[in-house]
Short mmCIF file of C-alpha atoms in Angstrom, two decimals:
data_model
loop_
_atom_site.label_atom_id
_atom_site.label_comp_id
_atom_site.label_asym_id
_atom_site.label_seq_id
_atom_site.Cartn_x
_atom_site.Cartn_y
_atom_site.Cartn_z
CA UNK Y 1 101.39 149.37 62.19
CA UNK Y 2 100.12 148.80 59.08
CA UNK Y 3 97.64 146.09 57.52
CA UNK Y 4 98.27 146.72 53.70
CA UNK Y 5 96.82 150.31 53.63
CA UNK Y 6 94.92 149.87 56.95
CA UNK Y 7 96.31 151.67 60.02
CA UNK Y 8 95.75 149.75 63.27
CA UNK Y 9 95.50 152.34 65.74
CA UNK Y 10 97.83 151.57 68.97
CA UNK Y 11 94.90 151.38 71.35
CA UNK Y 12 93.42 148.51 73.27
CA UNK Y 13 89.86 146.74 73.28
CA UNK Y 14 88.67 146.48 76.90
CA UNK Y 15 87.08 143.54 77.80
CA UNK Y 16 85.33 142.45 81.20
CA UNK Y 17 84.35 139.01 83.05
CA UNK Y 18 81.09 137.50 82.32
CA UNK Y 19 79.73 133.87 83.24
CA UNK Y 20 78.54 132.10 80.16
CA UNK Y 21 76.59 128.86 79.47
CA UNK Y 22 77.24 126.55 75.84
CA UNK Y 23 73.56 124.99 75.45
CA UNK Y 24 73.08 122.32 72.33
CA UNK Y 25 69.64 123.14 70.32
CA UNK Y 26 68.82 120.49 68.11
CA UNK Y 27 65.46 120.43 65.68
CA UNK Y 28 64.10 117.93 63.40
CA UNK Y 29 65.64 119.91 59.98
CA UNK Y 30 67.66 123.11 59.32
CA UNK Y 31 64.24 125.28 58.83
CA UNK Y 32 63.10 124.66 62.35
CA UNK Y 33 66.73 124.94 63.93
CA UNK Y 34 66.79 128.19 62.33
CA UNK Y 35 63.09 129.12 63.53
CA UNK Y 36 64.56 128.32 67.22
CA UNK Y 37 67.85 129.82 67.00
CA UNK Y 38 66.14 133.29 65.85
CA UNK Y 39 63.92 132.99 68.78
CA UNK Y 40 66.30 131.82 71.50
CA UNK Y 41 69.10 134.67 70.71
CA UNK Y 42 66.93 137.05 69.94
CA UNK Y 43 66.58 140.37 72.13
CA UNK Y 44 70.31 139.64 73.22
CA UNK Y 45 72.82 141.63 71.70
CA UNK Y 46 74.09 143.37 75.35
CA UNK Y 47 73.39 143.49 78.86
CA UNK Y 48 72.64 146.81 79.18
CA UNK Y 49 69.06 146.33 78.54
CA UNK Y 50 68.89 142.63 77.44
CA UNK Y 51 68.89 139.74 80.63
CA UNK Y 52 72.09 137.80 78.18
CA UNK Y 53 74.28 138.57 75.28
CA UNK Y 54 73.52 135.32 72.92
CA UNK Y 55 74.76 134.25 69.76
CA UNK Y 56 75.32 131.04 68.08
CA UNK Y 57 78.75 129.25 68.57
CA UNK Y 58 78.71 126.97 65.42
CA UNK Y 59 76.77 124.61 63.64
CA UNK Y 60 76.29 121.39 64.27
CA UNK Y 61 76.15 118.08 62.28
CA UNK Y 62 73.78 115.34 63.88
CA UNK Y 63 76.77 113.11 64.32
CA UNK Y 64 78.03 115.81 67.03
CA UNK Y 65 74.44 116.27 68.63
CA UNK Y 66 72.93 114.02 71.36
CA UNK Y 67 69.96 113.12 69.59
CA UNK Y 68 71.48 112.71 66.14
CA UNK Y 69 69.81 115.80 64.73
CA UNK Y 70 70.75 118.82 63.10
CA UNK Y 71 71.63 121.41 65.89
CA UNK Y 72 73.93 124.36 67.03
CA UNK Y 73 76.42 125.19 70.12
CA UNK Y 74 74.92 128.25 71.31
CA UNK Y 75 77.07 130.62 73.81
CA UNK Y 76 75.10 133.15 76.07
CA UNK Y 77 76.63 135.49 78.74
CA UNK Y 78 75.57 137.29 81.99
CA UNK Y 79 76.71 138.83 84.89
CA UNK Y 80 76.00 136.47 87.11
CA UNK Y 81 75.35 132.86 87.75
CA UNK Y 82 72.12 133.38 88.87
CA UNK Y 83 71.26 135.98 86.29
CA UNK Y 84 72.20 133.72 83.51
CA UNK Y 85 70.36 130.74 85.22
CA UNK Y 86 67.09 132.92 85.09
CA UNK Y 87 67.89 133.93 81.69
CA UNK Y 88 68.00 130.44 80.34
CA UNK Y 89 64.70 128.84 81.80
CA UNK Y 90 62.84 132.01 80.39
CA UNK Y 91 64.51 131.63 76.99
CA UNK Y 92 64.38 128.13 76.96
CA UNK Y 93 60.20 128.36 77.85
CA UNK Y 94 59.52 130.82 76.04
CA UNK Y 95 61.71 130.30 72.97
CA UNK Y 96 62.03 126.76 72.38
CA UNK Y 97 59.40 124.91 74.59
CA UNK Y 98 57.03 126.74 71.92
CA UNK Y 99 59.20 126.00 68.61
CA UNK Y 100 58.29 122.56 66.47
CA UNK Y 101 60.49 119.87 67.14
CA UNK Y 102 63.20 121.67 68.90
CA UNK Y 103 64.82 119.68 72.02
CA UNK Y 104 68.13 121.59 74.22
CA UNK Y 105 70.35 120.11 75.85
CA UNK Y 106 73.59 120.55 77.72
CA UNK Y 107 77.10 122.08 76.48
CA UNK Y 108 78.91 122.28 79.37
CA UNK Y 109 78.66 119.76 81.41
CA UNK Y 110 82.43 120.27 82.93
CA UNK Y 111 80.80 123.87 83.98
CA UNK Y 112 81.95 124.68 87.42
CA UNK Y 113 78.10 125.39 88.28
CA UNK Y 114 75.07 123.77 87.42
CA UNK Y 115 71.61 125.63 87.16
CA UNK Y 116 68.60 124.26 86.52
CA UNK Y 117 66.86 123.95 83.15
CA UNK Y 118 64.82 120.90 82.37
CA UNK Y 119 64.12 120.55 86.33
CA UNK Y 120 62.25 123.36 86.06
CA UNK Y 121 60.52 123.35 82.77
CA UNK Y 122 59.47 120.14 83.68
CA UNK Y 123 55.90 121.24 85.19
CA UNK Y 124 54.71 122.54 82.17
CA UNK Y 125 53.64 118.26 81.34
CA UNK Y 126 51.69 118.90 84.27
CA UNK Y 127 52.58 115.68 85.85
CA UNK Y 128 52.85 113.49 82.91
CA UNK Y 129 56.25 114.76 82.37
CA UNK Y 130 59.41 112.15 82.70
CA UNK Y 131 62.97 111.80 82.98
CA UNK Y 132 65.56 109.22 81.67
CA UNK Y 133 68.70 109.14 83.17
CA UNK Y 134 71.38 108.61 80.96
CA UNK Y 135 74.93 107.78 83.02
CA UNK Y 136 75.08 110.79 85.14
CA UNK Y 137 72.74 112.87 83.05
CA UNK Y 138 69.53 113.12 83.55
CA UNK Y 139 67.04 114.06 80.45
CA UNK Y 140 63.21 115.22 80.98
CA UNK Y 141 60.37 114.66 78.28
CA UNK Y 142 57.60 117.32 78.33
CA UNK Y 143 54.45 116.23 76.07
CA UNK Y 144 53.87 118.77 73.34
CA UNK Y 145 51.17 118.84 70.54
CA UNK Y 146 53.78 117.06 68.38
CA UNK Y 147 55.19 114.21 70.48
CA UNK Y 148 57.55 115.56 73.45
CA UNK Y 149 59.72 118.65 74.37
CA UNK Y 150 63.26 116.77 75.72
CA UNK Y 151 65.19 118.87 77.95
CA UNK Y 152 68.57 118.39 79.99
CA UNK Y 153 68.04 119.01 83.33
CA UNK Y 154 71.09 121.37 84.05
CA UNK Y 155 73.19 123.46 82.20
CA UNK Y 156 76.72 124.03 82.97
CA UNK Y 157 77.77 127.50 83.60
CA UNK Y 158 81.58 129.14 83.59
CA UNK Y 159 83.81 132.12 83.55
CA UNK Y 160 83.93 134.11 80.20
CA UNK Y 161 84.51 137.35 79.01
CA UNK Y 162 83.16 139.93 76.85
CA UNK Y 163 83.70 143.15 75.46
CA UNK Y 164 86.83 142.34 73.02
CA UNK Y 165 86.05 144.70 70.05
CA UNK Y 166 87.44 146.16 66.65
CA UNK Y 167 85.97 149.50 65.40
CA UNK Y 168 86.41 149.49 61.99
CA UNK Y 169 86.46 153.38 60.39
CA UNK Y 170 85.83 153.18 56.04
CA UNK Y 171 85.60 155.77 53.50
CA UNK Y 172 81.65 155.52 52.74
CA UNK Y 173 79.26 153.16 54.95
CA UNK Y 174 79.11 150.69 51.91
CA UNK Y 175 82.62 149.95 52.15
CA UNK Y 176 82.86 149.72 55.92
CA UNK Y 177 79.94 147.73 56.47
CA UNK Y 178 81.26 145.17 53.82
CA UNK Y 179 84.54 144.79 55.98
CA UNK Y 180 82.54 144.39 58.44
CA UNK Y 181 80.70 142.05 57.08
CA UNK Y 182 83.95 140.20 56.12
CA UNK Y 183 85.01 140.31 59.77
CA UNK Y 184 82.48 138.85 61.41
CA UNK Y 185 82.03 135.73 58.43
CA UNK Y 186 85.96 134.84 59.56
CA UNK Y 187 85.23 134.05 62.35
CA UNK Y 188 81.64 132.57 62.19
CA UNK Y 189 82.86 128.69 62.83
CA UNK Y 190 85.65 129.66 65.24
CA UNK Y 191 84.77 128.16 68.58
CA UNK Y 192 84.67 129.65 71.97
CA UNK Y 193 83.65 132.68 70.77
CA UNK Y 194 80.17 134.69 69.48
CA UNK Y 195 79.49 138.24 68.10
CA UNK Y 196 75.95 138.54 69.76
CA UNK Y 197 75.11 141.85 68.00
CA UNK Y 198 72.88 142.06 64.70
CA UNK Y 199 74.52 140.24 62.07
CA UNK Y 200 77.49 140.22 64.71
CA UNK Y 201 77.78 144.19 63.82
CA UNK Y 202 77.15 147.26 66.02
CA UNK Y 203 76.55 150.80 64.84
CA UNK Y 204 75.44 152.07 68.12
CA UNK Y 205 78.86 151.76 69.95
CA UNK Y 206 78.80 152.89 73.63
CA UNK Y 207 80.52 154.92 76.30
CA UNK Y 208 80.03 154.82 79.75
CA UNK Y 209 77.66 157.44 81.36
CA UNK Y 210 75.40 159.58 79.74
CA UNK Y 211 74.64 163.58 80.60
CA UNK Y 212 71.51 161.96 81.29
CA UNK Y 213 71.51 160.62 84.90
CA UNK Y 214 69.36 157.28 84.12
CA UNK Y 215 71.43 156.05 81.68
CA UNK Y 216 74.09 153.76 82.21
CA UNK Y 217 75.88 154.01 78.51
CA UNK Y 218 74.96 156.83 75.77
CA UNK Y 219 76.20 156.89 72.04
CA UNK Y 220 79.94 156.59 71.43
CA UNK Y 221 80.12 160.37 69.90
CA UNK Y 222 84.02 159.88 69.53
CA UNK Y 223 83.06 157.53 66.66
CA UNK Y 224 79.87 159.61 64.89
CA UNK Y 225 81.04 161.05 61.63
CA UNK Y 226 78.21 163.84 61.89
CA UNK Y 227 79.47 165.31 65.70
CA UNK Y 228 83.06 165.88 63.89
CA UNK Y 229 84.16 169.68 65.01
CA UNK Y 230 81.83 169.06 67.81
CA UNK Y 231 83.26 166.79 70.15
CA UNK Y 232 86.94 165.56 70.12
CA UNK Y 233 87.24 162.59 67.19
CA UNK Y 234 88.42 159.76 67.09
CA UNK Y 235 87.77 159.37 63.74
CA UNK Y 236 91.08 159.53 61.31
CA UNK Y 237 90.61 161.68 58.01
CA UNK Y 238 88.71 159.95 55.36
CA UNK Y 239 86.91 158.28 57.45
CA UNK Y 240 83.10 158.69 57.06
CA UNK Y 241 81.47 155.72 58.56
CA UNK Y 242 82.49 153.19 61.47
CA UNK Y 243 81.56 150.31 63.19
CA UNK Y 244 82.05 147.85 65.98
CA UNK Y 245 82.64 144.04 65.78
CA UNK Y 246 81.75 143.18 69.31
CA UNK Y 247 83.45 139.32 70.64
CA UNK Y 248 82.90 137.36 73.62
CA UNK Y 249 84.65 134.57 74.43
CA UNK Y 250 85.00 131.38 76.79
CA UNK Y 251 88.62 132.93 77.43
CA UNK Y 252 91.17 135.29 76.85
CA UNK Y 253 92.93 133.05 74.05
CA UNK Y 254 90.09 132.41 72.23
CA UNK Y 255 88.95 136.53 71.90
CA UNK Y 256 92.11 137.25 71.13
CA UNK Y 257 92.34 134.68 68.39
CA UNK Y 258 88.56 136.10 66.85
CA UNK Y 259 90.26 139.48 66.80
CA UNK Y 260 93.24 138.53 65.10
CA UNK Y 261 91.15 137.17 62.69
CA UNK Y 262 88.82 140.04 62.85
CA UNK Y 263 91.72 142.90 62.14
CA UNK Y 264 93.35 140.93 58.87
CA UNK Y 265 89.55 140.33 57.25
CA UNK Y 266 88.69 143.61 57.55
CA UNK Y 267 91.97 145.65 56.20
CA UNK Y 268 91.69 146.58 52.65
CA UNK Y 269 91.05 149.99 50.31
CA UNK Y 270 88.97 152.12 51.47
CA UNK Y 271 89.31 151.43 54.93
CA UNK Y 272 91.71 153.92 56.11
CA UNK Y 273 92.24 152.82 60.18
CA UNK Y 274 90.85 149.81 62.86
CA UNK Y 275 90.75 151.16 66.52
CA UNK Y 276 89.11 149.67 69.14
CA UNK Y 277 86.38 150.75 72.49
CA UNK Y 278 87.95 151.43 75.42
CA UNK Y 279 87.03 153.26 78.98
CA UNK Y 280 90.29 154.40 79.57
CA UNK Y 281 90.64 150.54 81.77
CA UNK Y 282 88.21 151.66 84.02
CA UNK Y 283 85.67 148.75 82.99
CA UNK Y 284 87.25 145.54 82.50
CA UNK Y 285 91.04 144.10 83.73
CA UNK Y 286 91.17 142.10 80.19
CA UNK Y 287 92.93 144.83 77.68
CA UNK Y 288 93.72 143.30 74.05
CA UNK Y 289 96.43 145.66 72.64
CA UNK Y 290 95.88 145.66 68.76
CA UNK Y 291 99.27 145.58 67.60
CA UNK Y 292 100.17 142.76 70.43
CA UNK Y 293 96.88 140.99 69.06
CA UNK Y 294 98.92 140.74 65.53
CA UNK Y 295 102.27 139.75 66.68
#
């Protein structure tokens, strides 16, 4: 199948289940939202070292936030309920407790769990923290240097996925890191789904496994333009440089949708064929076929 002169290679993107949590950041202007966002997502572009793969959903204006404020939907993924849970409340502390005029709240409440977040950030007032409970919400304010810290006290957790992934293969890295860029700005406002990686690109795509017993993943050598005639490629000819648009989503729908989107922004000259990562289905049950992806 062709995408003007792009081949989409008949190969799948493997994808694997993930809980995620949708929290609401919120700051007094769009230079402090941005000072918070940086900190809260950073260090989390994959679980393989990082305790949550984070990125931000989309914008939002302060007629869609509780407290009427500039904020963000931000979407962060884990393993595990628990995981995730422990995840947040250090993020949260550490990140945004600190951050001028930030507040968080929840953006899931329909989550099928509930972990703590506010409940336990709570005892940094010390005891002259307190709550306001809104309906069946409760809120906690935390005095801070510049007024108070407010806090939801849970955040609702669910069933995602991640993993879905293009590899996009160009002539020269200039061309193939401006389709990537191109990819990933398509689907920057789409919601339900995040590309957690730097600028939502990754050059360091994975296998499973290494030669070297302690690691759990090792370079994707498949895809390295210098280890052609070295290893078996998977590289087509003319293609010097690739990289990986990684996507996880709240569901299947929703990756598949970001990919889509993904695959048409990125086809043009000079890039010659879009494959995606794949462990033969040994990983994940979720398998995104490229050409049933465009159908």
């Amino acid at each position: 199948m062709l995408l003007g002169s792009t081949l989409i290679i008949d190969t799948f993107a493997e994808a694997f289940r993930m809980r995620y949590a949708r929290l609401i950041v919120t700051a007094l202007d769009d230079f402090w939202l941005d000072a918070a966002l940086r900190e809260f997502c950073g260090y989390g572009s994959s679980v393989i070292g990082c305790d949550a793969e984070v990125g931000v959903e989309r914008f939002l204006s302060p007629e869609e936030t509780p407290d009427a404020r500039p904020g963000a939907a931000v979407l962060a993924f884990g393993f595990s309920v628990d995981a995730l849970a422990k995840a947040m409340l250090n993020r949260a502390g550490q990140c945004l407790l600190p951050c001028a005029t930030s507040a968080v709240f929840n953006g899931l409440p329909e989550g099928e769990d509930q972990v703590p977040l506010g409940k336990n950030l709570r005892f940094f007032g010390d005891g002259y923290q307190k709550s306001k409970l809104i309906g069946d919400r409760r809120y906690w304010r935390i005095p801070v240097m510049d007024g108070e810290f407010i806090a939801e006290e849970q955040v609702g957790v669910a069933k995602g996925l991640a993993g879905g992934n293009i590899i996009i293969q160009g002539e020269t890295q200039a061309i193939t890191l401006a389709a990537a860029r191109r990819a990933v700005e398509a689907i920057a406002d789409m919601p339900g789904v995040v590309t957690p990686f730097p600028g939502g690109v990754v050059r360091s795509g994975s296998k499973v496994g290494s030669k070297y017993k302690a690691l759990r993943a090792s370079s994707n050598d498949a895809f390295c333009p210098t280890l052609r005639g070295r290893v078996p490629t998977e590289l087509v000819a003319g293609a010097e440089c690739a990289y990986e648009i990684v996507i996880n989503g709240v569901d299947e729908q929703h990756v598949a949708a970001a990919m889509r989107v993904t695959l048409h922004a990125a086809a043009g000259d000079g890039i010659p064929a879009i494959s995606a990562g794949n462990y033969g289905g040994k990983l994940g049950k979720f398998h995104f076929r490229l050409r049933e992806v465009l159908a």
